[in-house]
Amino acid sequence: EHMRCAAEAVARVPRFTRAIQARPRTRAHRLTHRAEASTETGGSPEGTMLLLGLTGSIGMGKSAVSSMLTEKFRVPVLDSDAVVHELYSPGGDAVEPVAALFPGVVDPDGSISRPELGKFVLGPDNEAAMAALEAVVHPLVDAARWKFLDDADKADETLVVLDIPLLYEKGYENAVDAVVVVSAGSTETQRARVLARPGMTVSKFESIVAAQVPDEEKRERADFVIDTGCSLAETERAVGRLVTELRATGAGRAAVWSRMKAERAGRG
């Protein structure tokens, strides 16, 4: 089984790469007209830094792949959850405005209590409160994302990763040039992994899964798939193949960062 998984994990990289090159690009990560023209004539494309979205359902191994990217292959990764955690930490930029909206959500240490905050914003009856929270937090997350990308650009990085757990659920495909989905390829494996976590229950697991786009659909929509239903070593080889491929050819399909800079310059 491991040998089969390894073969699939590695083979998926060139298979999806050929699909990307052959099929018409209809999403926002399509090359700009200028980039297409310069590529066709042999010049350098307008975009030089590829934004790769990393996502995957709960228990599929996304965190492990994210760690491989940063620690083994030195790819800059921005973890959206980590950004929010920092914003909610003592002294974080979100603490004061969130506390003003929802009294009583600040812990004694000065951080935002997620369980207390959840009482205000979670559930179908609290959509207006969630919208108010997002109106405060999203601009702060956007600012952190911009700084991350700007720093990477100045460091001449050709590949960066945006780790977005709910990429498809929130419609963030247009914020990246391509998407890689991490999947164990089996709902049984996913279920076993998640239920082994401390404090996890069957009902909680089923509630989380019901709120996420199904793994099969994510794999169908993805530009790349990394299989984690194998050993860590086998998955790491697949990640390495993907990084090598994108560092070598990513500039030819990088467009989002150039568009973001142009839009920011236009507003200025």
GROMACS .gro file of C-alpha atoms in nm:
model
  268
    1GLU     CA    1   0.000   0.000   0.000
    2HIS     CA    2   0.280   0.241   0.082
    3MET     CA    3   0.449   0.177  -0.250
    4ARG     CA    4   0.122   0.238  -0.432
    5CYS     CA    5   0.063   0.560  -0.236
    6ALA     CA    6   0.417   0.680  -0.304
    7ALA     CA    7   0.378   0.622  -0.676
    8GLU     CA    8   0.051   0.813  -0.681
    9ALA     CA    9   0.184   1.098  -0.470
   10VAL     CA   10   0.485   1.154  -0.695
   11ALA     CA   11   0.302   1.097  -1.023
   12ARG     CA   12   0.034   1.349  -0.944
   13VAL     CA   13   0.277   1.641  -0.966
   14PRO     CA   14   0.366   1.611  -1.339
   15ARG     CA   15   0.014   1.494  -1.421
   16PHE     CA   16  -0.145   1.807  -1.279
   17THR     CA   17   0.131   2.023  -1.422
   18ARG     CA   18   0.053   1.902  -1.774
   19ALA     CA   19  -0.315   1.966  -1.713
   20ILE     CA   20  -0.240   2.321  -1.607
   21GLN     CA   21  -0.038   2.388  -1.919
   22ALA     CA   22  -0.295   2.233  -2.153
   23ARG     CA   23  -0.631   2.352  -2.025
   24PRO     CA   24  -0.765   2.709  -2.063
   25ARG     CA   25  -0.727   2.904  -1.740
   26THR     CA   26  -1.056   3.058  -1.638
   27ARG     CA   27  -0.981   3.159  -1.280
   28ALA     CA   28  -0.799   3.468  -1.155
   29HIS     CA   29  -0.463   3.289  -1.154
   30ARG     CA   30  -0.464   3.288  -1.535
   31LEU     CA   31  -0.167   3.470  -1.682
   32THR     CA   32  -0.220   3.834  -1.761
   33HIS     CA   33  -0.223   3.928  -2.130
   34ARG     CA   34   0.118   4.092  -2.099
   35ALA     CA   35   0.265   3.788  -1.925
   36GLU     CA   36   0.122   3.554  -2.189
   37ALA     CA   37   0.268   3.766  -2.466
   38SER     CA   38   0.613   3.792  -2.307
   39THR     CA   39   0.621   3.418  -2.243
   40GLU     CA   40   0.528   3.340  -2.601
   41THR     CA   41   0.807   3.563  -2.732
   42GLY     CA   42   1.066   3.414  -2.502
   43GLY     CA   43   1.088   3.708  -2.261
   44SER     CA   44   1.046   3.705  -1.887
   45PRO     CA   45   0.686   3.693  -1.765
   46GLU     CA   46   0.548   3.990  -1.573
   47GLY     CA   47   0.493   3.786  -1.257
   48THR     CA   48   0.796   3.626  -1.092
   49MET     CA   49   0.661   3.512  -0.754
   50LEU     CA   50   0.407   3.230  -0.752
   51LEU     CA   51   0.141   3.229  -0.480
   52LEU     CA   52   0.045   2.872  -0.397
   53GLY     CA   53  -0.262   2.811  -0.185
   54LEU     CA   54  -0.232   2.519   0.057
   55THR     CA   55  -0.550   2.363   0.193
   56GLY     CA   56  -0.706   2.037   0.305
   57SER     CA   57  -0.982   1.904   0.524
   58ILE     CA   58  -0.938   1.829   0.893
   59GLY     CA   59  -0.713   1.530   0.963
   60MET     CA   60  -0.569   1.514   0.611
   61GLY     CA   61  -0.213   1.616   0.702
   62LYS     CA   62  -0.200   1.979   0.591
   63SER     CA   63  -0.001   2.086   0.896
   64ALA     CA   64   0.260   1.817   0.829
   65VAL     CA   65   0.299   1.929   0.469
   66SER     CA   66   0.322   2.292   0.578
   67SER     CA   67   0.606   2.201   0.815
   68MET     CA   68   0.786   2.014   0.536
   69LEU     CA   69   0.762   2.318   0.311
   70THR     CA   70   0.918   2.552   0.566
   71GLU     CA   71   1.166   2.326   0.744
   72LYS     CA   72   1.282   2.092   0.469
   73PHE     CA   73   1.244   2.299   0.153
   74ARG     CA   74   1.273   2.654   0.290
   75VAL     CA   75   0.955   2.778   0.126
   76PRO     CA   76   0.802   3.082   0.300
   77VAL     CA   77   0.459   2.986   0.437
   78LEU     CA   78   0.199   3.221   0.582
   79ASP     CA   79  -0.034   3.030   0.817
   80SER     CA   80  -0.368   3.211   0.828
   81ASP     CA   81  -0.464   3.050   1.158
   82ALA     CA   82  -0.132   3.156   1.312
   83VAL     CA   83  -0.189   3.513   1.196
   84VAL     CA   84  -0.528   3.524   1.367
   85HIS     CA   85  -0.380   3.364   1.679
   86GLU     CA   86  -0.121   3.641   1.694
   87LEU     CA   87  -0.387   3.908   1.644
   88TYR     CA   88  -0.583   3.760   1.937
   89SER     CA   89  -0.277   3.727   2.162
   90PRO     CA   90  -0.197   3.977   2.440
   91GLY     CA   91  -0.116   4.309   2.276
   92GLY     CA   92  -0.244   4.186   1.938
   93ASP     CA   93  -0.401   4.439   1.706
   94ALA     CA   94  -0.740   4.267   1.716
   95VAL     CA   95  -0.779   4.250   2.094
   96GLU     CA   96  -0.907   4.602   2.157
   97PRO     CA   97  -1.155   4.631   1.866
   98VAL     CA   98  -1.291   4.278   1.923
   99ALA     CA   99  -1.331   4.343   2.296
  100ALA     CA  100  -1.523   4.660   2.215
  101LEU     CA  101  -1.766   4.460   2.001
  102PHE     CA  102  -1.804   4.165   2.238
  103PRO     CA  103  -1.759   4.252   2.608
  104GLY     CA  104  -1.622   3.976   2.827
  105VAL     CA  105  -1.419   3.790   2.565
  106VAL     CA  106  -1.077   3.896   2.698
  107ASP     CA  107  -0.898   3.650   2.925
  108PRO     CA  108  -0.702   3.770   3.231
  109ASP     CA  109  -0.377   3.741   3.033
  110GLY     CA  110  -0.506   3.996   2.781
  111SER     CA  111  -0.580   3.757   2.496
  112ILE     CA  112  -0.910   3.692   2.323
  113SER     CA  113  -1.085   3.382   2.453
  114ARG     CA  114  -1.200   3.188   2.150
  115PRO     CA  115  -1.457   2.986   2.345
  116GLU     CA  116  -1.611   3.307   2.483
  117LEU     CA  117  -1.596   3.475   2.143
  118GLY     CA  118  -1.762   3.172   1.990
  119LYS     CA  119  -2.066   3.223   2.209
  120PHE     CA  120  -2.125   3.553   2.031
  121VAL     CA  121  -2.044   3.466   1.670
  122LEU     CA  122  -2.104   3.095   1.604
  123GLY     CA  123  -2.431   2.947   1.487
  124PRO     CA  124  -2.700   3.046   1.236
  125ASP     CA  125  -2.851   3.305   1.471
  126ASN     CA  126  -2.526   3.501   1.499
  127GLU     CA  127  -2.444   3.575   1.135
  128ALA     CA  128  -2.459   3.953   1.188
  129ALA     CA  129  -2.213   3.925   1.478
  130MET     CA  130  -1.980   3.710   1.268
  131ALA     CA  131  -1.993   3.967   0.988
  132ALA     CA  132  -1.902   4.240   1.237
  133LEU     CA  133  -1.610   4.033   1.364
  134GLU     CA  134  -1.486   3.966   1.012
  135ALA     CA  135  -1.508   4.337   0.930
  136VAL     CA  136  -1.256   4.396   1.208
  137VAL     CA  137  -1.027   4.097   1.163
  138HIS     CA  138  -1.007   4.058   0.785
  139PRO     CA  139  -0.832   4.392   0.717
  140LEU     CA  140  -0.573   4.303   0.982
  141VAL     CA  141  -0.517   3.962   0.822
  142ASP     CA  142  -0.490   4.128   0.480
  143ALA     CA  143  -0.225   4.365   0.617
  144ALA     CA  144  -0.025   4.072   0.756
  145ARG     CA  145  -0.056   3.891   0.423
  146TRP     CA  146   0.064   4.197   0.233
  147LYS     CA  147   0.369   4.236   0.458
  148PHE     CA  148   0.452   3.866   0.420
  149LEU     CA  149   0.431   3.885   0.040
  150ASP     CA  150   0.617   4.215   0.019
  151ASP     CA  151   0.900   4.080   0.234
  152ALA     CA  152   0.918   3.764   0.023
  153ASP     CA  153   0.924   3.969  -0.297
  154LYS     CA  154   1.209   4.184  -0.165
  155ALA     CA  155   1.395   3.863  -0.079
  156ASP     CA  156   1.356   3.750  -0.443
  157GLU     CA  157   1.149   3.446  -0.352
  158THR     CA  158   0.997   3.270  -0.653
  159LEU     CA  159   0.751   3.056  -0.458
  160VAL     CA  160   0.549   3.135  -0.146
  161VAL     CA  161   0.265   2.942   0.018
  162LEU     CA  162  -0.053   3.075   0.175
  163ASP     CA  163  -0.185   2.814   0.418
  164ILE     CA  164  -0.564   2.870   0.411
  165PRO     CA  165  -0.766   2.596   0.582
  166LEU     CA  166  -1.101   2.712   0.440
  167LEU     CA  167  -0.972   2.818   0.098
  168TYR     CA  168  -1.257   2.665  -0.100
  169GLU     CA  169  -1.519   2.721   0.167
  170LYS     CA  170  -1.448   3.097   0.172
  171GLY     CA  171  -1.384   3.132  -0.201
  172TYR     CA  172  -1.017   3.231  -0.180
  173GLU     CA  173  -0.909   3.063  -0.506
  174ASN     CA  174  -0.872   3.405  -0.667
  175ALA     CA  175  -0.617   3.506  -0.404
  176VAL     CA  176  -0.359   3.254  -0.530
  177ASP     CA  177  -0.209   3.142  -0.860
  178ALA     CA  178  -0.265   2.771  -0.795
  179VAL     CA  179  -0.397   2.542  -0.524
  180VAL     CA  180  -0.248   2.229  -0.370
  181VAL     CA  181  -0.483   2.007  -0.170
  182VAL     CA  182  -0.348   1.774   0.096
  183SER     CA  183  -0.547   1.452   0.123
  184ALA     CA  184  -0.511   1.114   0.287
  185GLY     CA  185  -0.729   0.978   0.008
  186SER     CA  186  -0.953   0.797   0.255
  187THR     CA  187  -1.233   0.912   0.482
  188GLU     CA  188  -1.155   0.617   0.709
  189THR     CA  189  -0.799   0.741   0.759
  190GLN     CA  190  -0.925   1.094   0.817
  191ARG     CA  191  -1.178   0.979   1.075
  192ALA     CA  192  -0.925   0.765   1.264
  193ARG     CA  193  -0.672   1.050   1.277
  194VAL     CA  194  -0.918   1.310   1.402
  195LEU     CA  195  -1.091   1.089   1.659
  196ALA     CA  196  -0.749   1.011   1.808
  197ARG     CA  197  -0.713   1.378   1.905
  198PRO     CA  198  -0.768   1.464   2.273
  199GLY     CA  199  -1.119   1.592   2.340
  200MET     CA  200  -1.253   1.502   1.996
  201THR     CA  201  -1.590   1.332   1.974
  202VAL     CA  202  -1.776   1.168   1.689
  203SER     CA  203  -2.044   1.438   1.687
  204LYS     CA  204  -1.787   1.718   1.687
  205PHE     CA  205  -1.593   1.551   1.406
  206GLU     CA  206  -1.907   1.505   1.197
  207SER     CA  207  -2.006   1.868   1.255
  208ILE     CA  208  -1.667   1.993   1.137
  209VAL     CA  209  -1.670   1.771   0.827
  210ALA     CA  210  -2.023   1.879   0.739
  211ALA     CA  211  -1.910   2.242   0.732
  212GLN     CA  212  -1.620   2.170   0.493
  213VAL     CA  213  -1.615   2.111   0.120
  214PRO     CA  214  -1.586   1.731   0.071
  215ASP     CA  215  -1.233   1.602   0.021
  216GLU     CA  216  -1.322   1.444  -0.313
  217GLU     CA  217  -1.447   1.777  -0.447
  218LYS     CA  218  -1.135   1.955  -0.324
  219ARG     CA  219  -0.915   1.704  -0.504
  220GLU     CA  220  -1.112   1.752  -0.823
  221ARG     CA  221  -1.083   2.131  -0.806
  222ALA     CA  222  -0.714   2.139  -0.707
  223ASP     CA  223  -0.423   2.211  -0.938
  224PHE     CA  224  -0.205   1.972  -0.735
  225VAL     CA  225  -0.275   1.696  -0.482
  226ILE     CA  226  -0.033   1.573  -0.216
  227ASP     CA  227  -0.114   1.225  -0.083
  228THR     CA  228  -0.056   1.181   0.290
  229GLY     CA  229  -0.199   0.831   0.308
  230CYS     CA  230   0.158   0.703   0.296
  231SER     CA  231   0.466   0.730   0.514
  232LEU     CA  232   0.601   1.077   0.597
  233ALA     CA  233   0.909   1.005   0.387
  234GLU     CA  234   0.699   0.924   0.082
  235THR     CA  235   0.486   1.235   0.129
  236GLU     CA  236   0.799   1.444   0.171
  237ARG     CA  237   0.933   1.321  -0.163
  238ALA     CA  238   0.607   1.427  -0.328
  239VAL     CA  239   0.630   1.770  -0.167
  240GLY     CA  240   0.988   1.801  -0.288
  241ARG     CA  241   0.888   1.718  -0.643
  242LEU     CA  242   0.617   1.982  -0.632
  243VAL     CA  243   0.850   2.249  -0.495
  244THR     CA  244   1.115   2.173  -0.756
  245GLU     CA  245   0.859   2.191  -1.037
  246LEU     CA  246   0.706   2.517  -0.923
  247ARG     CA  247   1.036   2.688  -0.857
  248ALA     CA  248   1.146   2.596  -1.207
  249THR     CA  249   0.828   2.689  -1.394
  250GLY     CA  250   0.614   2.893  -1.154
  251ALA     CA  251   0.709   3.235  -1.291
  252GLY     CA  252   0.535   3.145  -1.616
  253ARG     CA  253   0.199   3.130  -1.441
  254ALA     CA  254   0.249   3.385  -1.160
  255ALA     CA  255   0.000   3.670  -1.190
  256VAL     CA  256  -0.174   3.740  -0.859
  257TRP     CA  257   0.109   3.924  -0.683
  258SER     CA  258   0.167   4.151  -0.983
  259ARG     CA  259  -0.205   4.224  -0.989
  260MET     CA  260  -0.210   4.301  -0.617
  261LYS     CA  261   0.078   4.547  -0.651
  262ALA     CA  262  -0.086   4.715  -0.949
  263GLU     CA  263  -0.415   4.751  -0.764
  264ARG     CA  264  -0.241   4.894  -0.458
  265ALA     CA  265  -0.048   5.142  -0.671
  266GLY     CA  266  -0.372   5.244  -0.840
  267ARG     CA  267  -0.536   5.316  -0.505
  268GLY     CA  268  -0.235   5.518  -0.400
   0.00000   0.00000   0.00000
